[in-house]
Short mmCIF file of C-alpha atoms in Angstrom, two decimals:
data_model
loop_
_atom_site.label_atom_id
_atom_site.label_comp_id
_atom_site.label_asym_id
_atom_site.label_seq_id
_atom_site.Cartn_x
_atom_site.Cartn_y
_atom_site.Cartn_z
CA UNK I 122 4.42 27.67 14.24
CA UNK I 123 1.03 27.04 12.62
CA UNK I 124 -0.40 29.43 10.12
CA UNK I 125 -3.53 31.50 11.33
CA UNK I 126 -5.60 31.50 7.94
CA UNK I 127 -6.40 28.70 7.00
CA UNK I 128 -4.68 27.15 3.64
CA UNK I 129 -7.44 24.20 2.33
CA UNK I 130 -4.53 22.30 0.03
CA UNK I 131 -1.80 22.24 2.94
CA UNK I 132 -0.68 18.44 3.25
CA UNK I 133 -1.85 19.02 6.78
CA UNK I 134 -5.63 19.96 6.00
CA UNK I 135 -5.44 17.31 3.47
CA UNK I 136 -4.49 14.60 6.01
CA UNK I 137 -7.08 16.01 8.75
CA UNK I 138 -10.03 15.77 6.26
CA UNK I 139 -9.15 12.15 5.23
CA UNK I 140 -8.33 11.17 8.70
CA UNK I 141 -11.47 12.33 10.58
CA UNK I 142 -13.60 11.12 8.08
CA UNK I 143 -11.94 7.51 8.40
CA UNK I 144 -12.01 7.80 12.30
CA UNK I 145 -16.06 8.74 11.66
CA UNK I 146 -16.54 5.47 9.88
CA UNK I 147 -14.60 3.20 12.16
CA UNK I 148 -16.44 4.68 14.88
CA UNK I 149 -20.04 3.87 13.02
CA UNK I 150 -18.74 0.53 12.39
CA UNK I 151 -17.51 -0.37 15.84
CA UNK I 152 -20.65 -0.38 18.64
CA UNK I 153 -20.00 2.27 20.80
CA UNK I 154 -21.18 0.74 24.04
CA UNK I 155 -18.91 -2.36 23.88
CA UNK I 156 -15.13 -1.52 24.80
CA UNK I 157 -13.90 -5.28 25.31
CA UNK I 158 -10.35 -5.08 25.28
CA UNK I 159 -10.46 -7.22 22.03
CA UNK I 160 -12.61 -4.34 20.13
CA UNK I 161 -10.03 -1.59 21.56
CA UNK I 162 -7.45 -3.95 20.05
CA UNK I 163 -8.89 -3.88 17.14
CA UNK I 164 -9.92 -0.39 16.53
CA UNK I 165 -6.39 0.29 17.61
CA UNK I 166 -5.17 -1.29 14.36
CA UNK I 167 -7.88 0.12 12.03
CA UNK I 168 -7.00 3.58 13.28
CA UNK I 169 -3.65 3.19 12.94
CA UNK I 170 -3.82 1.98 9.28
CA UNK I 171 -6.60 4.69 8.33
CA UNK I 172 -3.53 7.06 9.70
CA UNK I 173 -0.99 5.57 7.49
CA UNK I 174 -3.44 4.99 4.72
CA UNK I 175 -4.58 9.14 5.18
CA UNK I 176 -1.23 10.34 4.90
CA UNK I 177 0.31 8.22 1.91
CA UNK I 178 -3.12 9.42 -0.11
CA UNK I 179 -2.74 13.02 1.10
CA UNK I 180 0.56 13.11 -0.51
CA UNK I 181 0.26 15.29 -3.33
CA UNK I 182 3.69 14.97 -5.45
CA UNK I 183 4.65 11.37 -6.82
CA UNK I 184 6.77 10.52 -3.98
CA UNK I 185 8.72 7.10 -3.61
CA UNK I 186 7.77 6.21 -0.26
CA UNK I 187 3.74 7.15 -0.39
CA UNK I 188 3.85 4.84 -3.51
CA UNK I 189 5.45 2.29 -1.93
CA UNK I 190 3.12 2.88 1.48
CA UNK I 191 0.00 2.91 -0.68
CA UNK I 192 1.42 -0.41 -2.61
CA UNK I 193 1.82 -1.99 1.12
CA UNK I 194 -1.51 -0.69 2.26
CA UNK I 195 -3.72 -2.22 -0.86
CA UNK I 196 -1.71 -5.71 -1.07
CA UNK I 197 -2.52 -5.75 2.65
CA UNK I 198 -6.14 -5.20 2.43
CA UNK I 199 -6.67 -7.49 -0.98
CA UNK I 200 -4.59 -10.12 0.79
CA UNK I 201 -7.64 -9.83 3.58
CA UNK I 202 -10.00 -9.85 1.39
CA UNK I 203 -8.45 -13.28 -0.07
CA UNK I 204 -8.65 -12.93 -3.60
CA UNK I 205 -5.93 -14.83 -5.29
CA UNK I 206 -6.54 -13.21 -8.54
CA UNK I 207 -6.34 -9.82 -7.31
CA UNK I 208 -2.87 -10.32 -5.48
CA UNK I 209 -1.38 -11.61 -8.65
CA UNK I 210 -2.61 -7.97 -10.37
CA UNK I 211 -0.80 -6.17 -7.46
CA UNK I 212 2.53 -8.51 -7.66
CA UNK I 213 2.52 -7.67 -11.09
CA UNK I 214 2.24 -3.58 -10.16
CA UNK I 215 4.96 -3.87 -7.33
CA UNK I 216 7.17 -5.73 -10.23
CA UNK I 217 6.55 -2.66 -12.84
CA UNK I 218 7.56 -0.08 -9.74
CA UNK I 219 10.36 -2.35 -8.76
CA UNK I 220 11.59 -2.46 -12.66
CA UNK I 221 11.34 1.58 -12.56
CA UNK I 222 13.48 1.61 -9.58
CA UNK I 223 16.00 -1.04 -10.72
CA UNK I 224 18.20 1.92 -12.38
CA UNK I 225 18.14 3.65 -9.32
CA UNK I 226 19.09 0.58 -7.44
CA UNK I 227 21.77 0.17 -9.94
CA UNK I 228 23.47 3.39 -8.04
CA UNK I 229 22.72 2.32 -4.76
CA UNK I 230 26.05 0.63 -4.07
CA UNK I 231 28.46 2.85 -6.03
CA UNK I 232 27.55 6.09 -4.61
CA UNK I 233 28.65 5.12 -1.28
CA UNK I 234 32.64 5.40 -2.02
CA UNK I 235 34.43 7.58 0.30
CA UNK I 236 31.37 8.43 2.86
CA UNK I 237 31.53 5.57 5.20
CA UNK I 238 27.97 5.62 6.49
CA UNK I 239 27.02 1.89 5.25
CA UNK I 240 25.35 0.50 8.16
CA UNK I 241 22.95 3.40 9.26
CA UNK I 242 22.01 3.83 5.49
CA UNK I 243 20.76 -0.24 5.89
CA UNK I 244 18.75 0.88 9.07
CA UNK I 245 17.46 4.18 7.08
CA UNK I 246 15.96 2.07 4.20
CA UNK I 247 14.40 -0.37 6.49
CA UNK I 248 12.31 2.35 8.25
CA UNK I 249 11.58 4.27 4.94
CA UNK I 250 8.83 2.57 3.01
CA UNK I 251 10.62 1.98 -0.35
CA UNK I 252 13.66 2.70 0.89
CA UNK I 253 15.63 -0.61 -0.62
CA UNK I 254 15.63 0.15 -3.95
CA UNK I 255 16.23 3.60 -3.55
CA UNK I 256 19.82 4.77 -4.26
CA UNK I 257 21.70 7.21 -1.60
CA UNK I 258 20.58 10.33 -2.94
CA UNK I 259 17.00 9.42 -3.48
CA UNK I 260 17.22 7.92 -0.09
CA UNK I 261 18.10 10.95 1.69
CA UNK I 262 15.85 13.18 -0.44
CA UNK I 263 12.90 10.96 0.42
CA UNK I 264 13.46 10.77 3.93
CA UNK I 265 13.36 14.41 4.59
CA UNK I 266 10.02 14.58 2.91
CA UNK I 267 8.80 11.20 4.84
CA UNK I 268 9.90 13.16 8.14
CA UNK I 269 7.84 16.36 7.41
CA UNK I 270 4.82 14.21 6.78
CA UNK I 271 5.40 11.88 10.27
CA UNK I 272 5.56 15.19 11.80
CA UNK I 273 2.50 16.51 10.47
CA UNK I 274 0.74 12.88 11.13
CA UNK I 275 1.75 13.32 14.72
CA UNK I 276 0.84 17.09 15.26
CA UNK I 277 -2.68 16.54 13.63
CA UNK I 278 -3.45 13.21 15.79
CA UNK I 279 -2.00 14.68 18.72
CA UNK I 280 -4.52 17.70 18.31
CA UNK I 281 -7.41 15.52 18.10
CA UNK I 282 -6.36 13.20 21.13
CA UNK I 283 -6.50 16.55 23.17
CA UNK I 284 -9.76 17.54 21.67
CA UNK I 285 -11.60 14.53 22.31
CA UNK I 286 -9.82 14.23 26.11
CA UNK I 287 -11.83 14.80 28.85
CA UNK H 252 38.10 15.39 -4.14
CA UNK H 253 38.80 16.47 -7.98
CA UNK H 254 40.27 12.68 -8.77
CA UNK H 255 36.69 11.32 -7.57
CA UNK H 256 35.02 13.52 -10.12
CA UNK H 257 36.86 12.92 -13.09
CA UNK H 258 36.29 9.56 -11.90
CA UNK H 259 32.96 9.78 -12.36
CA UNK H 260 32.77 11.68 -15.51
CA UNK H 261 34.55 8.93 -17.18
CA UNK H 262 32.22 6.61 -16.30
CA UNK H 263 29.37 7.97 -18.25
CA UNK H 264 26.89 7.37 -15.69
CA UNK H 265 24.87 9.70 -13.27
CA UNK H 266 27.24 9.58 -10.72
CA UNK H 267 26.03 11.69 -7.50
CA UNK H 268 28.69 13.91 -6.18
CA UNK H 269 29.90 14.07 -2.49
CA UNK H 270 28.67 17.62 -2.37
CA UNK H 271 24.93 16.62 -3.15
CA UNK H 272 25.42 14.15 -0.05
CA UNK H 273 26.60 16.41 1.97
CA UNK H 274 23.76 18.79 1.03
CA UNK H 275 21.31 16.41 1.69
CA UNK H 276 22.59 15.27 4.93
CA UNK H 277 22.74 19.13 6.05
CA UNK H 278 19.19 19.51 4.63
CA UNK H 279 18.06 16.12 7.46
CA UNK H 280 20.08 17.66 9.93
CA UNK H 281 17.58 20.67 10.21
CA UNK H 282 14.84 18.52 10.55
CA UNK H 283 16.08 16.50 13.53
CA UNK H 284 15.10 18.59 16.51
CA UNK H 285 18.13 17.18 18.44
CA UNK H 286 20.74 18.24 15.76
CA UNK H 287 18.74 21.20 14.50
CA UNK H 288 21.24 23.89 16.16
CA UNK H 289 24.60 22.45 15.87
CA UNK H 290 26.76 23.48 13.22
CA UNK H 291 26.84 21.10 10.30
CA UNK H 292 30.53 21.00 10.35
CA UNK H 293 30.79 19.71 13.76
CA UNK H 294 28.25 17.06 12.91
CA UNK H 295 29.03 13.66 11.02
CA UNK H 296 27.18 12.70 8.65
CA UNK H 297 26.79 8.91 10.29
CA UNK H 298 25.71 10.81 13.39
CA UNK H 299 23.28 12.47 11.54
CA UNK H 300 21.84 9.44 9.83
CA UNK H 301 21.54 7.57 13.24
CA UNK H 302 19.75 10.35 14.83
CA UNK H 303 17.66 10.29 11.72
CA UNK H 304 16.82 6.34 12.52
CA UNK H 305 16.10 7.23 16.24
CA UNK H 306 13.90 10.15 15.27
CA UNK H 307 11.98 8.06 12.59
CA UNK H 308 11.49 5.22 15.48
CA UNK H 309 10.18 7.71 17.93
CA UNK H 310 7.77 9.57 15.62
CA UNK H 311 6.39 5.66 14.77
CA UNK H 312 6.31 4.99 18.37
CA UNK H 313 4.39 8.24 18.66
CA UNK H 314 1.74 7.55 16.26
CA UNK H 315 1.40 3.89 18.01
CA UNK H 316 0.98 5.61 21.06
CA UNK H 317 -1.58 8.10 19.77
CA UNK H 318 -3.40 5.43 17.53
CA UNK H 319 -3.84 3.93 21.00
CA UNK H 320 -5.52 6.90 23.14
CA UNK H 321 -7.44 7.41 20.23
CA UNK H 322 -9.17 3.73 20.22
CA UNK H 323 -9.77 3.94 23.88
CA UNK H 324 -11.37 7.62 23.48
CA UNK H 325 -13.38 6.76 20.64
CA UNK H 326 -14.81 3.89 22.54
CA UNK H 327 -16.63 6.62 24.89
CA UNK H 328 -17.61 9.13 22.42
CA UNK H 329 -20.06 9.75 19.67
CA UNK H 330 -18.25 11.52 16.49
CA UNK H 331 -20.44 13.28 14.11
CA UNK H 332 -20.04 15.76 10.74
CA UNK H 333 -20.39 18.52 13.57
CA UNK H 334 -17.35 17.67 15.92
CA UNK H 335 -15.23 17.32 12.69
CA UNK H 336 -16.04 20.74 11.68
CA UNK H 337 -14.98 22.15 14.87
CA UNK H 338 -11.72 20.15 15.11
CA UNK H 339 -11.04 21.11 11.39
CA UNK H 340 -11.31 24.82 12.36
CA UNK H 341 -9.23 23.94 15.58
CA UNK H 342 -6.24 22.99 13.61
CA UNK H 343 -6.03 25.31 10.41
#
């Protein structure tokens, strides 16, 4: 399944490098000796964000879901920094992205005719980042790519956990 | 089928054909481990979408679980650049 010769520009290697770098940073920020439940929870949240961030930024091609995820992560970190001015800028960027996908949104409801799976489509829209604004065709295409990246993420994280497990 | 296509040509907007959707759905089906072996005409589109949602949810849960395990593991070890290089070579 995995290639024997390294491909330095593959999604897997890009994600691995970014994620490992983030993990090292997280570990350096928190004192290793203390492992209170609160610290572990905080670390868990940071690791999860780092995993999603590494994945969203490792995607080469311009994908709507990765753009939406990046926007979400950025607006979350800027909100935490509690700078109102920055939030206004993010909102206007978001509006620009939403305007671009408005044309796609027009196609959203019109392509459901005769296909008969509206409920599952709505469910899928909630799961794929940025899915609300895509038309059905793009949604299916983005979902396929999103699943591919998610499986890579899980694969790499599993190997890291196995490596560090006693 | 032909009546649907002529309707889309009249509207002038780039309408998506049913064939395109069927192609995309079967492409999705190949990615989901549960449905991979089955013939695409035996699996309905709504089932593919339902299984896709379930699969994405299970992947999210797995990422959460792995992050949780990592956060517990990181508490007890000392990551440095050498180990990072080792892991990188293991993974590629």
